[in-house]
Amino acid sequence: MAFMEIRQMFLLRPLAALTLALVAGSAIAQNNTAALQQDGTNGTITLDQSGAGNNAALYQLQGENNELSVVQTGASSATITQGGDVYGYAVGNVATLRQEAGSSVHSLIQDGFGNQATISSVGSNSGTLTQVASNAQLTLEQNGDNNQVRVDQSGDSAMATLTQLGSDNRVLLTQQGYSVDSVELTQRGQANVATVTSSGKFNELTFTQDGNRNELNVDQAGRGNRFSGSSTGDDNLASATVRGDSNQTSIVQTGNGNEARLDTTSAISTASISQVGDSNRASILQSSANFNGFNDSARISQNGFGNSATINQR
């Protein structure tokens, strides 16, 4: 039987919507285990676990437009997988995960197009998130201290909104798509670290740092990318390495002891740093070896005492 005929038979097969609610114990329940798998379309899973030591393994496979919502209160772990049908198609799956209290762990995998994931953590949590295919959307919020999350988005037009509220949080984000990926990052608190790596063209990253000793490291490769943002506070670091043509980079910092670094390897690149405060450091390196410095532009503005600035164009 031809592939398209099989595909049509699969799509015409009636799939009943399935809604399941799991409530694991009362507020003092502990060490519960929940395992659930749905194969089909328009399924719904709702899981609420209270207490410490709980474990959840949830799978929505071979379907589209599925929804999954998990709330864990206590030091627990969750593994979530949303995949495509037997032919690899998956559209419009939605996953929401909230973990409260410390030392929780989560793993979320979404495979398909147009999927959405929202993750919020309160406490000291760690996790990984993988989104495969195009038009994926991610909202991640870390509220507390010592949270660690790794995010991988593979596909075009991916969107990621990352928020760190607290101290000593870590986010590692990788976007690998052909074009039009975007990242919006907010760090509020102390000693938060975010590392973002993206490849493709016409990607955009914006950031806001509010607090002290926060750190952002960005690596962009591609054409027509944009990196911009601002920080308010002391001893913050914003650093970007950008490779490709026609890229734009801009950093604005207000406070003391801040550092901004822009390193571009491209042609027709624009780099700008503005700092207000004392003992700040700014550096711009523009390398266009293959284009002999073709139409690059660099600008540094500093207002305060004891600041240092370096521009190197080659």
Coordinates of C-alpha atoms in Angstrom, one line a residue:
M1 CA 0.0 0.0 0.0
A2 CA 1.3 3.4 -0.9
F3 CA 2.6 5.7 1.9
M4 CA 0.0 8.4 1.3
E5 CA -2.8 5.9 1.4
I6 CA -1.5 4.6 4.7
R7 CA -1.1 8.2 6.0
Q8 CA -4.7 9.0 5.0
M9 CA -6.0 5.9 6.7
F10 CA -4.2 6.9 9.9
L11 CA -5.6 10.5 9.8
L12 CA -9.1 9.2 9.2
R13 CA -9.0 6.7 12.1
P14 CA -11.2 8.0 14.9
L15 CA -9.2 9.0 17.9
A16 CA -11.2 9.7 21.1
A17 CA -10.0 12.5 23.3
L18 CA -8.6 11.2 26.6
T19 CA -8.5 13.2 29.8
L20 CA -6.9 11.8 32.9
A21 CA -6.3 13.4 36.2
L22 CA -3.8 12.0 38.7
V23 CA -3.6 13.3 42.3
A24 CA -0.8 11.6 44.2
G25 CA -1.6 11.7 47.9
S26 CA -2.2 14.6 50.2
A27 CA 0.1 17.4 51.2
I28 CA 2.2 15.1 53.3
A29 CA 2.4 12.2 50.8
Q30 CA 5.9 11.1 49.8
N31 CA 7.7 8.7 47.5
N32 CA 4.8 8.3 45.0
T33 CA 5.3 7.1 41.5
A34 CA 3.1 8.0 38.5
A35 CA 3.6 6.5 35.0
L36 CA 1.3 7.3 32.1
Q37 CA 1.3 6.9 28.3
Q38 CA -1.2 8.3 25.8
D39 CA -1.1 7.3 22.1
G40 CA -3.5 9.5 20.1
T41 CA -4.7 13.0 19.4
N42 CA -6.2 15.7 21.6
G43 CA -5.2 13.9 24.8
T44 CA -5.0 15.6 28.2
I45 CA -2.9 14.7 31.2
T46 CA -3.0 16.5 34.5
L47 CA -0.7 15.4 37.4
D48 CA -0.5 16.9 40.9
Q49 CA 2.0 15.5 43.3
S50 CA 2.6 16.8 46.8
G51 CA 5.4 15.8 49.1
A52 CA 9.0 14.8 48.7
G53 CA 10.5 11.9 46.7
N54 CA 7.8 11.7 44.1
N55 CA 8.5 10.5 40.6
A56 CA 6.5 11.0 37.3
A57 CA 7.1 9.5 33.9
L58 CA 4.6 10.9 31.3
Y59 CA 4.4 10.1 27.6
Q60 CA 2.1 11.5 24.9
L61 CA 3.1 9.7 21.7
Q62 CA 1.8 9.3 18.1
G63 CA -0.6 12.2 18.2
E64 CA -1.1 15.9 17.9
N65 CA -2.7 18.8 19.9
N66 CA -2.0 17.0 23.2
E67 CA -1.9 18.9 26.5
L68 CA 0.1 18.0 29.6
S69 CA 0.1 19.8 33.0
V70 CA 2.3 18.8 35.9
V71 CA 2.6 20.4 39.4
Q72 CA 5.1 18.9 41.9
T73 CA 5.4 20.3 45.4
G74 CA 8.4 18.8 47.1
A75 CA 11.7 17.4 46.0
S76 CA 10.6 15.3 43.1
S77 CA 11.5 14.3 39.5
A78 CA 9.5 14.4 36.3
T79 CA 10.2 12.9 32.8
I80 CA 8.0 14.2 30.0
T81 CA 8.0 13.2 26.4
Q82 CA 5.7 14.5 23.7
G83 CA 6.3 12.9 20.3
G84 CA 4.9 12.6 16.8
D85 CA 2.7 10.0 15.3
V86 CA 4.0 6.8 13.6
Y87 CA 5.1 8.8 10.6
G88 CA 6.9 11.4 12.7
Y89 CA 4.3 14.2 12.5
A90 CA 3.4 16.2 15.6
V91 CA 1.8 19.6 15.7
G92 CA 0.6 21.8 18.6
N93 CA 1.5 19.8 21.7
V94 CA 1.6 21.8 24.9
A95 CA 3.4 21.0 28.1
T96 CA 3.3 22.9 31.4
L97 CA 5.5 22.0 34.4
R98 CA 5.8 23.7 37.8
Q99 CA 8.1 22.4 40.5
E100 CA 8.0 23.9 43.9
A101 CA 10.5 23.4 46.8
G102 CA 14.1 22.4 46.4
S103 CA 16.2 19.7 44.7
S104 CA 13.7 18.7 42.0
V105 CA 14.7 17.3 38.6
H106 CA 12.9 17.4 35.3
S107 CA 13.4 16.3 31.7
L108 CA 11.2 17.4 28.9
I109 CA 11.4 16.3 25.2
Q110 CA 9.1 17.7 22.5
D111 CA 9.3 16.4 18.9
G112 CA 7.3 18.1 16.2
F113 CA 6.1 21.5 14.9
G114 CA 4.6 24.4 16.8
N115 CA 5.0 22.9 20.2
Q116 CA 4.9 25.0 23.4
A117 CA 6.6 24.4 26.8
T118 CA 6.3 26.4 30.0
I119 CA 8.5 25.5 32.9
S120 CA 8.6 27.3 36.2
S121 CA 10.7 26.3 39.2
V122 CA 10.8 27.5 42.8
G123 CA 13.7 26.3 44.9
S124 CA 16.9 24.6 43.8
N125 CA 15.9 22.6 40.7
S126 CA 17.7 21.2 37.7
G127 CA 16.5 20.0 34.3
T128 CA 16.9 19.5 30.6
L129 CA 14.5 20.5 27.8
T130 CA 14.8 19.4 24.2
Q131 CA 12.5 20.8 21.4
V132 CA 13.0 19.4 17.9
A133 CA 11.5 20.9 14.7
S134 CA 10.3 24.4 13.8
N135 CA 8.1 27.0 15.5
A136 CA 8.8 25.8 19.0
Q137 CA 8.0 28.1 21.9
L138 CA 9.6 27.9 25.4
T139 CA 8.9 29.9 28.5
L140 CA 11.3 29.1 31.4
E141 CA 11.3 30.8 34.8
Q142 CA 13.7 30.1 37.7
N143 CA 12.7 31.6 41.0
G144 CA 15.1 30.8 43.8
D145 CA 18.7 29.9 44.1
N146 CA 21.0 27.3 42.6
N147 CA 18.7 26.2 39.7
Q148 CA 20.3 24.6 36.7
V149 CA 18.6 24.1 33.3
R150 CA 19.9 23.0 29.9
V151 CA 17.7 23.9 26.8
D152 CA 18.2 22.6 23.2
Q153 CA 16.0 23.9 20.4
S154 CA 16.6 22.5 16.9
G155 CA 14.5 24.0 14.2
D156 CA 13.5 27.3 12.5
S157 CA 11.6 30.2 14.1
A158 CA 12.2 28.9 17.7
M159 CA 11.3 31.3 20.5
A160 CA 12.7 31.2 24.1
T161 CA 11.9 33.4 27.0
L162 CA 14.2 32.8 30.0
T163 CA 13.9 34.5 33.4
Q164 CA 16.2 34.0 36.3
L165 CA 15.0 35.4 39.7
G166 CA 17.4 34.8 42.6
S167 CA 21.0 33.8 43.0
D168 CA 23.5 31.4 41.5
N169 CA 21.1 30.1 38.8
R170 CA 22.5 28.6 35.6
V171 CA 20.9 28.4 32.1
L172 CA 22.6 26.9 29.0
L173 CA 20.6 27.4 25.8
T174 CA 21.5 26.1 22.4
Q175 CA 19.5 27.1 19.2
Q176 CA 20.3 25.3 16.0
G177 CA 18.0 26.4 13.2
Y178 CA 18.3 27.9 9.8
S179 CA 16.7 31.2 10.5
V180 CA 14.6 33.6 12.7
D181 CA 15.2 32.2 16.1
S182 CA 14.7 34.5 19.1
V183 CA 15.8 34.7 22.8
E184 CA 14.6 37.1 25.5
L185 CA 16.6 36.8 28.7
T186 CA 16.0 38.4 32.0
Q187 CA 18.4 38.1 35.0
R188 CA 17.3 39.6 38.3
G189 CA 19.3 38.9 41.4
Q190 CA 22.9 37.9 42.2
A191 CA 25.5 35.8 40.4
N192 CA 23.2 34.3 37.8
V193 CA 24.9 32.9 34.7
A194 CA 23.4 32.4 31.2
T195 CA 25.1 30.9 28.2
V196 CA 23.5 31.1 24.8
T197 CA 24.7 29.6 21.5
S198 CA 22.8 30.1 18.3
S199 CA 23.4 29.4 14.6
G200 CA 21.5 30.5 11.6
K201 CA 20.5 33.8 10.1
F202 CA 18.2 36.7 11.2
N203 CA 18.3 35.5 14.8
E204 CA 17.7 37.9 17.7
L205 CA 18.7 38.0 21.3
T206 CA 17.7 40.6 23.8
F207 CA 18.7 40.7 27.5
T208 CA 18.1 42.5 30.8
Q209 CA 20.4 42.2 33.8
D210 CA 19.2 43.7 37.1
G211 CA 21.4 43.1 40.1
N212 CA 25.1 42.3 40.8
R213 CA 27.6 39.8 39.5
N214 CA 25.3 38.5 36.8
E215 CA 27.0 37.0 33.7
L216 CA 25.8 36.5 30.1
N217 CA 27.9 34.8 27.4
V218 CA 26.6 34.7 23.8
D219 CA 27.9 33.0 20.7
Q220 CA 26.0 33.8 17.5
A221 CA 27.0 32.4 14.1
G222 CA 25.1 33.4 10.9
R223 CA 24.0 36.4 9.0
G224 CA 21.9 39.4 9.9
N225 CA 21.8 38.5 13.6
R226 CA 21.1 41.0 16.4
F227 CA 22.3 41.1 20.0
S228 CA 21.2 43.9 22.3
G229 CA 20.4 44.6 26.0
S230 CA 21.1 46.4 29.2
S231 CA 22.3 45.8 32.7
T232 CA 21.7 47.8 35.9
G233 CA 23.9 47.0 38.9
D234 CA 27.5 46.3 39.8
D235 CA 30.1 43.8 38.6
N236 CA 27.9 42.4 35.8
L237 CA 29.4 40.9 32.6
A238 CA 27.9 40.8 29.1
S239 CA 30.0 39.2 26.4
A240 CA 29.1 38.3 22.8
T241 CA 31.0 36.6 20.0
V242 CA 29.3 37.1 16.7
R243 CA 30.3 35.5 13.4
G244 CA 28.7 36.4 10.0
D245 CA 27.8 39.3 7.9
S246 CA 25.6 42.3 8.6
N247 CA 25.2 41.7 12.3
Q248 CA 24.3 44.3 15.0
T249 CA 25.4 44.2 18.6
S250 CA 24.7 46.7 21.4
I251 CA 25.2 46.7 25.2
V252 CA 24.1 49.4 27.7
Q253 CA 25.4 49.2 31.3
T254 CA 24.6 51.3 34.4
G255 CA 26.6 50.8 37.5
N256 CA 30.1 50.2 38.7
G257 CA 32.7 47.6 37.9
N258 CA 30.8 46.2 34.9
E259 CA 32.4 44.7 31.8
A260 CA 31.1 44.5 28.2
R261 CA 32.9 42.6 25.5
L262 CA 31.9 42.4 21.8
D263 CA 33.9 40.3 19.4
T264 CA 32.6 40.2 15.8
T265 CA 34.1 38.4 12.8
S266 CA 32.2 39.6 9.8
A267 CA 31.7 42.3 7.2
I268 CA 29.3 45.2 7.6
S269 CA 29.0 44.7 11.4
T270 CA 27.9 47.3 13.9
A271 CA 29.0 47.2 17.6
S272 CA 28.1 49.7 20.3
I273 CA 28.8 49.8 24.1
S274 CA 27.5 52.5 26.5
Q275 CA 28.5 52.6 30.2
V276 CA 27.5 54.9 33.0
G277 CA 29.4 54.5 36.3
D278 CA 32.9 54.0 37.6
S279 CA 35.6 51.4 37.0
N280 CA 33.8 49.9 34.0
R281 CA 35.6 48.1 31.2
A282 CA 34.6 48.0 27.5
S283 CA 36.2 46.3 24.5
I284 CA 35.2 45.8 20.9
L285 CA 37.1 43.5 18.5
Q286 CA 36.1 43.5 14.9
S287 CA 37.8 41.1 12.6
S288 CA 37.0 41.0 8.8
A289 CA 40.1 39.3 7.4
N290 CA 38.3 38.1 4.3
F291 CA 36.9 41.5 3.6
N292 CA 39.7 43.9 4.7
G293 CA 37.5 45.5 7.4
F294 CA 34.6 46.2 5.0
N295 CA 32.3 48.8 6.4
D296 CA 32.5 47.8 10.1
S297 CA 31.4 50.3 12.7
A298 CA 32.4 50.5 16.4
R299 CA 31.4 52.9 19.2
I300 CA 32.1 53.1 22.9
S301 CA 30.6 55.7 25.3
Q302 CA 31.6 55.9 29.0
N303 CA 30.5 58.4 31.6
G304 CA 32.3 58.1 35.0
F305 CA 35.7 57.7 36.7
G306 CA 38.4 55.1 36.2
N307 CA 36.8 53.5 33.1
S308 CA 38.8 51.7 30.4
A309 CA 37.9 51.2 26.7
T310 CA 39.5 49.4 23.8
I311 CA 38.6 49.2 20.1
N312 CA 40.5 46.9 17.8
Q313 CA 39.5 46.7 14.1
R314 CA 41.4 44.5 11.8

